Short mmCIF file of C-alpha atoms in Angstrom, two decimals:
data_model
loop_
_atom_site.label_atom_id
_atom_site.label_comp_id
_atom_site.label_asym_id
_atom_site.label_seq_id
_atom_site.Cartn_x
_atom_site.Cartn_y
_atom_site.Cartn_z
CA MET O 1456 -26.40 144.11 71.24
CA ILE O 1457 -28.38 143.13 74.26
CA THR O 1458 -30.69 140.19 73.59
CA LYS O 1459 -34.42 139.91 74.25
CA ARG O 1460 -35.02 137.72 77.28
CA ILE O 1461 -37.43 134.81 77.62
CA ILE O 1462 -38.49 134.25 81.22
CA PRO O 1463 -40.54 131.36 82.59
CA CYS O 1464 -42.39 132.22 85.77
CA LEU O 1465 -42.95 129.63 88.47
CA ASP O 1466 -45.72 130.25 91.00
CA VAL O 1467 -44.95 128.21 94.08
CA ARG O 1468 -47.41 127.23 96.79
CA ASP O 1469 -46.60 124.77 99.57
CA GLY O 1470 -43.47 123.63 97.76
CA ARG O 1471 -45.08 122.97 94.37
CA VAL O 1472 -45.35 124.96 91.15
CA VAL O 1473 -48.88 126.04 90.32
CA LYS O 1474 -50.40 128.18 87.58
CA GLY O 1475 -53.74 129.87 87.56
CA VAL O 1476 -55.86 131.04 84.68
CA ASN O 1477 -56.99 134.62 85.25
CA PHE O 1478 -55.57 134.12 88.77
CA LYS O 1479 -58.27 131.59 89.65
CA GLY O 1480 -58.48 127.80 89.67
CA LEU O 1481 -54.85 126.96 90.43
CA SER O 1482 -53.62 123.53 89.43
CA ASP O 1483 -50.47 121.66 90.43
CA VAL O 1484 -47.79 121.49 87.77
CA SER O 1485 -44.42 120.27 89.00
CA ASP O 1486 -41.48 120.21 91.36
CA PRO O 1487 -39.83 123.67 91.45
CA VAL O 1488 -36.21 122.49 91.55
CA GLU O 1489 -36.66 120.05 88.66
CA LEU O 1490 -38.57 122.59 86.61
CA ALA O 1491 -35.93 125.26 87.27
CA ARG O 1492 -33.16 122.90 86.20
CA TYR O 1493 -35.08 121.96 83.07
CA TYR O 1494 -35.57 125.58 82.07
CA SER O 1495 -32.01 126.63 82.80
CA GLU O 1496 -30.73 123.77 80.63
CA ASN O 1497 -33.21 124.57 77.86
CA GLY O 1498 -32.64 128.17 77.01
CA ALA O 1499 -34.47 130.21 79.65
CA ASP O 1500 -32.65 133.53 80.11
CA GLU O 1501 -33.86 134.09 83.63
CA LEU O 1502 -36.35 132.57 86.06
CA VAL O 1503 -38.96 134.21 88.23
CA PHE O 1504 -40.20 132.47 91.36
CA TYR O 1505 -43.38 133.79 92.97
CA ASP O 1506 -44.21 132.64 96.46
CA ILE O 1507 -48.00 132.48 96.69
CA THR O 1508 -47.97 130.76 100.07
CA ALA O 1509 -49.83 132.32 102.94
CA SER O 1510 -48.60 130.30 105.92
CA ALA O 1511 -45.34 130.71 107.81
CA GLU O 1512 -44.51 127.01 107.26
CA GLY O 1513 -45.07 127.44 103.54
CA ARG O 1514 -42.75 130.44 103.55
CA LYS O 1515 -40.00 128.48 105.28
CA LEU O 1516 -40.40 125.66 102.76
CA PHE O 1517 -40.25 128.19 99.90
CA THR O 1518 -37.01 129.65 101.25
CA GLU O 1519 -35.48 126.17 101.47
CA ILE O 1520 -36.54 125.38 97.92
CA LEU O 1521 -35.08 128.68 96.76
CA CYS O 1522 -31.66 127.76 98.14
CA ARG O 1523 -31.80 124.43 96.31
CA VAL O 1524 -32.81 126.16 93.09
CA ALA O 1525 -29.98 128.69 93.39
CA GLU O 1526 -27.45 125.87 93.88
CA THR O 1527 -28.76 124.14 90.77
CA ILE O 1528 -29.11 126.89 88.19
CA PHE O 1529 -26.63 129.48 86.97
CA ILE O 1530 -28.88 132.07 85.37
CA PRO O 1531 -30.43 135.14 86.99
CA LEU O 1532 -33.15 134.43 89.50
CA THR O 1533 -35.89 136.86 90.52
CA VAL O 1534 -38.06 136.18 93.53
CA GLY O 1535 -41.38 137.74 94.42
CA GLY O 1536 -44.47 137.15 96.49
CA GLY O 1537 -44.94 138.20 100.08
CA VAL O 1538 -42.16 140.79 99.95
CA ASN O 1539 -43.22 143.52 102.37
CA THR O 1540 -40.07 144.49 104.28
CA LEU O 1541 -36.32 144.80 103.92
CA GLU O 1542 -36.08 141.58 105.96
CA ASP O 1543 -37.97 139.83 103.17
CA PHE O 1544 -35.41 141.15 100.69
CA ASP O 1545 -32.63 139.88 102.92
CA ARG O 1546 -34.22 136.46 103.35
CA VAL O 1547 -34.47 135.70 99.62
CA LEU O 1548 -31.20 137.38 98.60
CA LYS O 1549 -29.32 135.22 101.12
CA CYS O 1550 -30.70 132.17 99.31
CA GLY O 1551 -29.06 133.27 96.07
CA ALA O 1552 -31.77 135.37 94.42
CA ASP O 1553 -30.41 138.20 92.24
CA LYS O 1554 -33.47 140.42 92.13
CA VAL O 1555 -36.53 140.83 94.27
CA SER O 1556 -39.90 141.65 92.87
CA VAL O 1557 -42.28 143.83 94.88
CA ASN O 1558 -45.98 144.25 94.17
CA SER O 1559 -48.60 144.64 96.93
CA GLY O 1560 -45.87 145.41 99.48
CA ALA O 1561 -44.82 148.47 97.44
CA ILE O 1562 -48.43 149.61 97.01
CA ARG O 1563 -48.86 149.58 100.81
CA ASP O 1564 -45.48 151.23 101.39
CA PRO O 1565 -43.86 152.82 98.30
CA GLU O 1566 -40.86 153.82 100.43
CA LEU O 1567 -39.96 150.10 100.50
CA ILE O 1568 -38.71 150.57 96.92
CA ARG O 1569 -36.44 153.45 97.91
CA ARG O 1570 -35.03 151.74 100.98
CA ALA O 1571 -34.38 148.48 99.12
CA ALA O 1572 -32.75 150.28 96.18
CA GLN O 1573 -30.48 152.18 98.54
CA ARG O 1574 -29.42 149.03 100.36
CA TYR O 1575 -29.17 146.55 97.48
CA GLY O 1576 -28.94 148.71 94.36
CA ASN O 1577 -31.59 149.63 91.77
CA GLN O 1578 -30.76 146.57 89.68
CA CYS O 1579 -32.01 144.41 92.54
CA VAL O 1580 -35.48 145.94 92.82
CA VAL O 1581 -38.14 144.86 90.33
CA LEU O 1582 -41.54 146.55 90.49
CA SER O 1583 -44.26 144.17 89.38
CA ALA O 1584 -47.79 145.41 88.77
CA ASP O 1585 -51.05 143.63 87.94
CA ILE O 1586 -52.92 145.99 85.65
CA LYS O 1587 -56.48 145.96 84.34
CA ARG O 1588 -58.63 148.34 82.34
CA VAL O 1589 -61.37 149.92 84.42
CA ASN O 1590 -63.68 152.32 82.54
CA GLY O 1591 -61.02 152.83 79.88
CA ARG O 1592 -58.25 153.56 82.36
CA PHE O 1593 -55.33 151.32 83.34
CA GLN O 1594 -55.53 150.57 87.05
CA VAL O 1595 -53.31 148.72 89.49
CA PHE O 1596 -54.74 145.68 91.25
CA ALA O 1597 -53.37 144.23 94.48
CA LYS O 1598 -53.51 140.88 96.27
CA GLY O 1599 -52.78 138.74 93.22
CA GLY O 1600 -55.14 140.71 91.01
CA ARG O 1601 -58.18 140.48 93.28
CA GLU O 1602 -58.39 144.01 94.64
CA ASP O 1603 -58.76 147.24 92.68
CA THR O 1604 -56.51 149.83 94.33
CA GLY O 1605 -57.88 152.69 92.23
CA ILE O 1606 -54.30 153.72 91.46
CA GLU O 1607 -53.61 154.78 87.87
CA ALA O 1608 -51.08 152.28 86.50
CA ILE O 1609 -48.71 154.26 84.27
CA GLY O 1610 -48.19 156.94 86.92
CA TRP O 1611 -47.59 154.26 89.53
CA LEU O 1612 -44.88 152.57 87.47
CA ARG O 1613 -43.24 155.92 86.75
CA ARG O 1614 -43.22 156.74 90.46
CA GLY O 1615 -41.81 153.29 91.30
CA VAL O 1616 -38.93 153.83 88.91
CA GLU O 1617 -38.27 157.29 90.38
CA LEU O 1618 -38.14 155.68 93.81
CA GLY O 1619 -35.48 153.26 92.55
CA ALA O 1620 -37.01 150.25 90.80
CA GLY O 1621 -34.53 149.00 88.20
CA GLU O 1622 -37.00 146.99 86.13
CA VAL O 1623 -40.76 146.71 85.81
CA VAL O 1624 -42.92 143.66 85.18
CA VAL O 1625 -46.20 144.56 83.52
CA ASN O 1626 -48.81 141.89 84.02
CA SER O 1627 -52.02 142.51 82.14
CA ILE O 1628 -54.97 140.93 83.93
CA ASP O 1629 -57.06 141.49 80.79
CA THR O 1630 -54.85 139.24 78.68
CA ASP O 1631 -53.56 136.86 81.38
CA GLY O 1632 -54.56 133.24 80.85
CA VAL O 1633 -56.44 134.05 77.63
CA LYS O 1634 -53.49 133.04 75.39
CA GLN O 1635 -54.40 135.53 72.68
CA GLY O 1636 -51.22 137.59 72.83
CA PHE O 1637 -49.59 140.19 75.09
CA ASP O 1638 -51.27 143.49 75.93
CA LEU O 1639 -49.39 145.55 73.34
CA GLU O 1640 -51.34 148.76 73.97
CA LEU O 1641 -50.52 148.73 77.69
CA LEU O 1642 -46.89 147.72 77.11
CA ASP O 1643 -46.35 150.49 74.58
CA GLU O 1644 -47.61 153.06 77.08
CA VAL O 1645 -45.38 151.72 79.83
CA CYS O 1646 -42.29 151.69 77.59
CA ARG O 1647 -42.87 155.35 76.73
CA ALA O 1648 -43.22 156.20 80.42
CA VAL O 1649 -40.22 154.52 82.08
CA PRO O 1650 -36.49 154.47 81.16
CA VAL O 1651 -35.79 151.02 82.68
CA PRO O 1652 -36.21 147.51 81.24
CA VAL O 1653 -39.83 146.43 80.80
CA ILE O 1654 -40.85 142.79 81.14
CA ALA O 1655 -44.11 141.81 79.45
CA SER O 1656 -46.37 139.32 81.18
CA GLY O 1657 -49.82 137.90 80.54
CA GLY O 1658 -51.31 136.54 77.36
CA ALA O 1659 -48.64 134.46 75.62
CA GLY O 1660 -50.30 131.59 73.76
CA SER O 1661 -48.02 130.95 70.81
CA ARG O 1662 -44.54 131.62 69.49
CA GLN O 1663 -46.08 134.21 67.18
CA ASP O 1664 -47.31 136.18 70.21
CA PHE O 1665 -43.67 136.72 71.25
CA VAL O 1666 -42.71 137.74 67.69
CA GLU O 1667 -45.56 140.29 67.71
CA LEU O 1668 -44.51 141.54 71.13
CA PHE O 1669 -40.90 142.29 70.18
CA LYS O 1670 -41.75 143.56 66.66
CA LYS O 1671 -44.60 145.87 67.67
CA VAL O 1672 -43.16 147.11 70.96
CA PRO O 1673 -39.41 146.97 70.25
CA SER O 1674 -38.46 148.60 73.54
CA VAL O 1675 -39.85 145.70 75.57
CA ASP O 1676 -36.86 143.81 76.97
CA ALA O 1677 -38.33 140.48 77.94
CA GLY O 1678 -41.36 138.24 77.64
CA LEU O 1679 -42.54 136.30 80.66
CA ALA O 1680 -44.96 133.38 80.69
CA ALA O 1681 -45.86 130.36 82.78
CA SER O 1682 -48.37 127.76 81.64
CA VAL O 1683 -47.43 127.73 77.95
CA PHE O 1684 -43.94 126.76 79.06
CA HIS O 1685 -44.92 124.45 81.94
CA PHE O 1686 -47.37 122.45 79.82
CA GLY O 1687 -44.92 122.20 76.93
CA GLU O 1688 -47.11 124.17 74.51
CA ILE O 1689 -44.08 126.30 73.68
CA ALA O 1690 -40.55 124.85 73.91
CA ILE O 1691 -38.09 127.68 74.58
CA PRO O 1692 -35.47 126.50 72.01
CA ASP O 1693 -38.20 126.45 69.31
CA LEU O 1694 -39.40 129.88 70.42
CA LYS O 1695 -35.88 131.28 70.18
CA GLN O 1696 -35.44 129.76 66.72
CA THR O 1697 -38.66 131.46 65.59
CA LEU O 1698 -37.57 134.79 67.09
CA TRP O 1699 -34.15 134.48 65.45
CA GLU O 1700 -35.76 133.80 62.05
CA ASN O 1701 -37.77 136.99 62.57
CA ASP O 1702 -34.59 139.04 63.14
CA ILE O 1703 -35.16 139.33 66.88
CA ILE O 1704 -31.82 138.92 68.65
CA VAL O 1705 -31.92 136.28 71.38
CA ARG O 1706 -29.35 134.23 73.25
CA ARG O 1707 -29.01 130.74 71.78
CA MET V 990 -7.96 125.80 96.90
CA ILE V 991 -9.70 128.86 95.51
CA SER V 992 -10.49 131.57 98.00
CA VAL V 993 -13.32 134.00 97.51
CA ILE V 994 -12.50 137.27 99.25
CA ASP V 995 -15.23 138.27 101.67
CA TYR V 996 -15.00 141.99 102.40
CA GLY V 997 -18.65 142.51 103.19
CA VAL V 998 -20.12 143.36 99.81
CA GLY V 999 -22.73 141.28 98.13
CA ASN V 1000 -23.87 137.74 98.30
CA LEU V 1001 -21.39 135.00 97.53
CA PHE V 1002 -23.82 132.06 97.45
CA SER V 1003 -24.15 131.71 93.65
CA LEU V 1004 -20.50 132.44 93.02
CA CYS V 1005 -19.39 129.65 95.38
CA SER V 1006 -22.01 127.24 93.99
CA SER V 1007 -20.82 127.85 90.45
CA LEU V 1008 -17.14 127.38 91.35
CA ARG V 1009 -18.01 124.11 93.10
CA CYS V 1010 -20.06 123.10 90.06
CA VAL V 1011 -16.93 123.26 87.88
CA GLY V 1012 -15.04 121.12 90.38
CA ALA V 1013 -13.15 123.72 92.41
CA GLU V 1014 -12.47 123.51 96.13
CA VAL V 1015 -13.78 126.80 97.43
CA GLN V 1016 -13.56 128.70 100.66
CA VAL V 1017 -14.85 132.13 101.58
CA SER V 1018 -12.61 134.14 103.86
CA ALA V 1019 -11.88 137.60 105.16
CA ASP V 1020 -8.71 136.48 106.95
CA PRO V 1021 -5.46 137.62 105.26
CA ALA V 1022 -3.59 134.62 106.74
CA VAL V 1023 -6.04 132.23 105.12
CA LEU V 1024 -6.21 134.11 101.83
CA GLU V 1025 -2.42 134.15 101.64
CA GLN V 1026 -2.44 130.35 101.40
CA ALA V 1027 -4.91 130.27 98.49
CA ASP V 1028 -3.80 128.99 95.08
CA LYS V 1029 -6.15 131.45 93.42
CA LEU V 1030 -8.20 134.43 94.52
CA VAL V 1031 -11.60 135.61 93.38
CA LEU V 1032 -12.53 139.24 94.08
CA PRO V 1033 -16.32 139.64 93.90
CA GLY V 1034 -18.31 142.83 94.29
CA VAL V 1035 -21.63 144.55 93.83
CA GLY V 1036 -22.71 148.07 94.70
CA ALA V 1037 -20.80 151.31 94.45
CA PHE V 1038 -17.06 151.49 93.71
CA GLY V 1039 -16.21 153.96 96.49
CA ASP V 1040 -17.88 151.92 99.24
CA ALA V 1041 -16.30 148.69 98.06
CA ALA V 1042 -12.82 150.21 97.74
CA ASP V 1043 -13.16 151.70 101.25
CA LYS V 1044 -14.20 148.35 102.71
CA LEU V 1045 -11.32 146.58 100.98
CA ARG V 1046 -8.89 149.14 102.42
CA ALA V 1047 -10.46 149.14 105.88
CA THR V 1048 -9.90 145.38 106.12
CA GLY V 1049 -6.35 145.64 104.74
CA LEU V 1050 -7.34 143.17 102.05
CA ASP V 1051 -6.34 145.62 99.31
CA GLN V 1052 -2.68 145.11 100.23
CA LEU V 1053 -3.17 141.35 100.41
CA VAL V 1054 -4.63 141.22 96.87
CA ILE V 1055 -1.85 143.44 95.51
CA LYS V 1056 0.86 141.37 97.22
CA GLN V 1057 -0.51 138.02 96.02
CA ALA V 1058 -1.11 139.31 92.48
CA LYS V 1059 2.50 140.55 92.31
CA LYS V 1060 3.67 137.10 93.46
CA GLY V 1061 1.87 135.58 90.48
CA VAL V 1062 -1.20 134.17 92.22
CA PRO V 1063 -4.07 134.18 89.69
CA VAL V 1064 -6.71 136.76 90.65
CA LEU V 1065 -10.15 136.96 89.05
CA GLY V 1066 -12.24 140.08 89.64
CA ILE V 1067 -15.94 139.82 88.92
CA CYS V 1068 -18.21 142.76 88.03
CA LEU V 1069 -17.32 145.51 90.54
CA GLY V 1070 -14.43 143.21 91.58
CA MET V 1071 -13.04 143.58 88.06
CA GLN V 1072 -13.45 147.35 88.17
CA LEU V 1073 -11.50 147.48 91.44
CA LEU V 1074 -8.44 146.03 89.65
CA PHE V 1075 -8.01 149.31 87.75
CA GLU V 1076 -6.31 152.54 88.78
CA GLU V 1077 -9.39 154.61 89.53
CA SER V 1078 -13.12 155.06 89.10
CA LEU V 1079 -15.27 158.11 88.44
CA GLU V 1080 -18.39 156.63 90.07
CA TYR V 1081 -19.78 159.32 92.43
CA GLY V 1082 -16.51 161.24 92.65
CA ARG V 1083 -13.01 159.98 92.06
CA HIS V 1084 -11.90 156.82 93.85
CA LYS V 1085 -8.62 154.97 93.82
CA GLY V 1086 -8.62 151.32 92.79
CA LEU V 1087 -5.99 148.61 93.29
CA GLY V 1088 -3.97 149.73 90.28
CA LEU V 1089 -3.16 146.19 89.12
CA LEU V 1090 -4.37 147.04 85.62
CA ALA V 1091 -3.95 150.25 83.61
CA GLY V 1092 -7.20 152.08 82.92
CA ARG V 1093 -10.07 153.70 84.70
CA VAL V 1094 -13.75 153.10 85.30
CA VAL V 1095 -16.09 155.64 83.71
CA PRO V 1096 -19.87 156.11 83.41
CA MET V 1097 -21.76 154.71 80.43
CA GLU V 1098 -23.97 157.78 80.55
CA GLY V 1099 -22.77 160.16 77.86
CA ALA V 1100 -20.57 157.48 76.29
CA ILE V 1101 -23.31 155.34 74.77
CA PRO V 1102 -26.21 156.47 72.53
CA GLU V 1103 -29.01 158.10 74.54
CA LYS V 1104 -31.70 155.69 73.45
CA LEU V 1105 -29.96 152.79 75.19
CA LYS V 1106 -31.05 152.00 78.72
CA ILE V 1107 -28.70 152.26 81.71
CA PRO V 1108 -27.81 150.01 83.49
CA HIS V 1109 -26.64 147.70 80.73
CA ILE V 1110 -28.64 144.75 81.97
CA GLY V 1111 -29.19 141.40 80.29
CA TRP V 1112 -27.45 138.90 78.04
CA ASN V 1113 -24.98 140.28 75.54
CA ALA V 1114 -22.56 138.60 73.12
CA LEU V 1115 -18.83 138.37 73.83
CA GLN V 1116 -16.45 139.44 71.09
CA PRO V 1117 -12.93 138.18 71.82
CA VAL V 1118 -10.31 140.76 70.81
CA ALA V 1119 -7.16 139.06 72.13
CA GLU V 1120 -6.11 135.61 73.21
CA SER V 1121 -6.65 134.60 76.80
CA PRO V 1122 -6.76 131.30 78.67
CA LEU V 1123 -10.15 132.40 80.02
CA LEU V 1124 -11.53 132.36 76.47
CA ARG V 1125 -10.42 128.75 75.89
CA ASP V 1126 -13.98 127.51 75.39
CA VAL V 1127 -15.69 130.75 74.35
CA LYS V 1128 -16.91 131.26 70.79
CA PRO V 1129 -17.54 134.75 69.36
CA GLY V 1130 -21.20 135.54 69.93
CA ASP V 1131 -21.55 133.48 73.11
CA CYS V 1132 -23.76 135.45 75.47
CA VAL V 1133 -23.10 136.32 79.11
CA TYR V 1134 -25.14 138.22 81.73
CA PHE V 1135 -24.30 141.86 82.48
CA VAL V 1136 -25.60 144.28 85.11
CA HIS V 1137 -23.62 147.52 85.32
CA SER V 1138 -23.69 151.27 84.69
CA TYR V 1139 -19.92 151.97 84.57
CA TYR V 1140 -17.24 150.39 82.42
CA ALA V 1141 -13.46 150.15 82.21
CA ASP V 1142 -11.87 152.47 79.68
CA GLY V 1143 -8.30 152.97 78.46
CA CYS V 1144 -7.43 149.36 79.20
CA ALA V 1145 -6.14 148.31 75.75
CA ASP V 1146 -3.19 146.41 77.21
CA SER V 1147 -5.42 144.05 79.21
CA LEU V 1148 -8.58 143.95 77.07
CA VAL V 1149 -9.42 140.44 75.82
CA ALA V 1150 -13.17 140.64 75.06
CA THR V 1151 -15.81 143.30 74.50
CA ALA V 1152 -19.61 143.42 74.24
CA GLU V 1153 -21.41 145.78 71.86
CA TYR V 1154 -23.73 148.26 73.56
CA GLY V 1155 -23.68 151.28 71.29
CA ILE V 1156 -19.92 151.21 71.78
CA PRO V 1157 -17.63 148.25 72.53
CA ILE V 1158 -17.88 147.77 76.29
CA THR V 1159 -15.00 146.16 78.20
CA ALA V 1160 -16.23 142.66 79.03
CA MET V 1161 -13.11 140.69 79.94
CA VAL V 1162 -9.58 141.67 80.83
CA GLN V 1163 -6.41 139.73 81.48
CA LYS V 1164 -2.80 140.66 81.98
CA GLY V 1165 -0.70 137.74 83.11
CA ASN V 1166 -2.24 136.39 86.30
CA VAL V 1167 -4.63 139.32 86.80
CA MET V 1168 -8.03 138.73 85.18
CA GLY V 1169 -11.52 140.11 85.28
CA CYS V 1170 -15.06 139.77 83.96
CA GLN V 1171 -17.45 142.73 83.89
CA PHE V 1172 -20.36 140.29 83.53
CA HIS V 1173 -21.42 137.66 86.06
CA PRO V 1174 -19.99 134.28 84.99
CA GLU V 1175 -21.88 132.63 87.87
CA LYS V 1176 -25.13 133.81 86.23
CA SER V 1177 -24.13 133.21 82.61
CA GLY V 1178 -25.18 129.60 82.13
CA PRO V 1179 -22.83 127.13 80.40
CA VAL V 1180 -20.65 129.90 78.91
CA GLY V 1181 -20.06 131.42 82.33
CA LEU V 1182 -19.26 128.05 83.84
CA ALA V 1183 -16.78 127.38 81.00
CA ILE V 1184 -14.99 130.65 81.83
CA LEU V 1185 -14.85 129.78 85.53
CA ARG V 1186 -13.60 126.29 84.68
CA ALA V 1187 -10.85 127.81 82.52
CA PHE V 1188 -9.82 130.04 85.43
CA CYS V 1189 -9.84 127.11 87.85
CA GLU V 1190 -7.74 124.95 85.52
CA GLU V 1191 -5.29 127.69 84.55
CA GLU V 1192 -1.79 126.97 85.87
CA GLY V 1193 -0.78 129.62 88.35
CA LYS V 1194 2.74 131.01 88.53
CA ALA V 1195 2.80 130.82 92.29
#
């Protein structure tokens, strides 16, 4: 049977890994290549790299780092951040990325999903969405969670999958950085709405949070987190042991 | 020297890195004269079967692979590259493969329980079903990374490992010097590297 995936996410700015709490107050964590190597040797099932650089120099540096990461690790690598065109897909795929995650770029131009899926295959296109409750409704936020688009989230994800996205990453702004568990209500709704793998993001604080995630929303395929892994609060081998003991099938 | 066949499908960066990581000398080539000199061939592939088979034929590399395989040169097909080793595929119509292995490539849709997602994507456990040099360092239950929506069927005479996804899915095949992995060994961590190392160290008949 297919295993549940555990995915550390590395936000990279100006060549360094950073992690924000509620998307604000970023702090420097570590060297991306070293961190990637560490995770790949310690049980991570996949890595996500987000480029949160704004400058062209930063983007060039990110692309160079990506090539070094891809030479170093032999697990699937997803890259996101600043992906607005097919050329952006091309740029990161040439560095050895396996999948490309689109977020704001797809909100601006949903056809980007279709064109990318046609050129590179559905399995290559990951639709990532930052979602927050607004007046009791799930809404999509853009620009790293700063801007309310007014778009209803579940419908947006469903449309993205129809356009060709092969996986979705659901990042709950409400639970992100709070470390009180994943947004199970939101995740359950998304899993009912789309037939592709769903990756849960935002809110992991303990090993138990991952157990709850996979027990209560069994159709979630993967759990993604950043700071709890980067700061060593959760060691992935320990997490997998805990999941295994709770009858959740993981790769060991 | 191991040659990775470049026929214009997919990115070969990770595949070459992983082969170098296990100590192989690797070159990427689309030139039949160069590929003819290789000790071993790797046939990669992503995308749709029909397109890939057409590209392989358009470059004449289909005949090169068949000729070298018949001479005993070890050939490893990966993912779609493995599927191309078979007689035919039913992906978007009916397409002819290289015919080096008996069997055909069929859709998972309709063959696996409906509640399971397609593509089969993620880490799944290998279950060896026959002996193979590729499985030298693989233990039952070792996980490898899959991404595919079609699988090889009717290939009992080459099947060496399966993965359970509602039904046993063809994961690895080998018949003499012709071998294949449905999963991506270059993305399968230490287990994948062990499989590539076994291929690199396998004595060829050539």
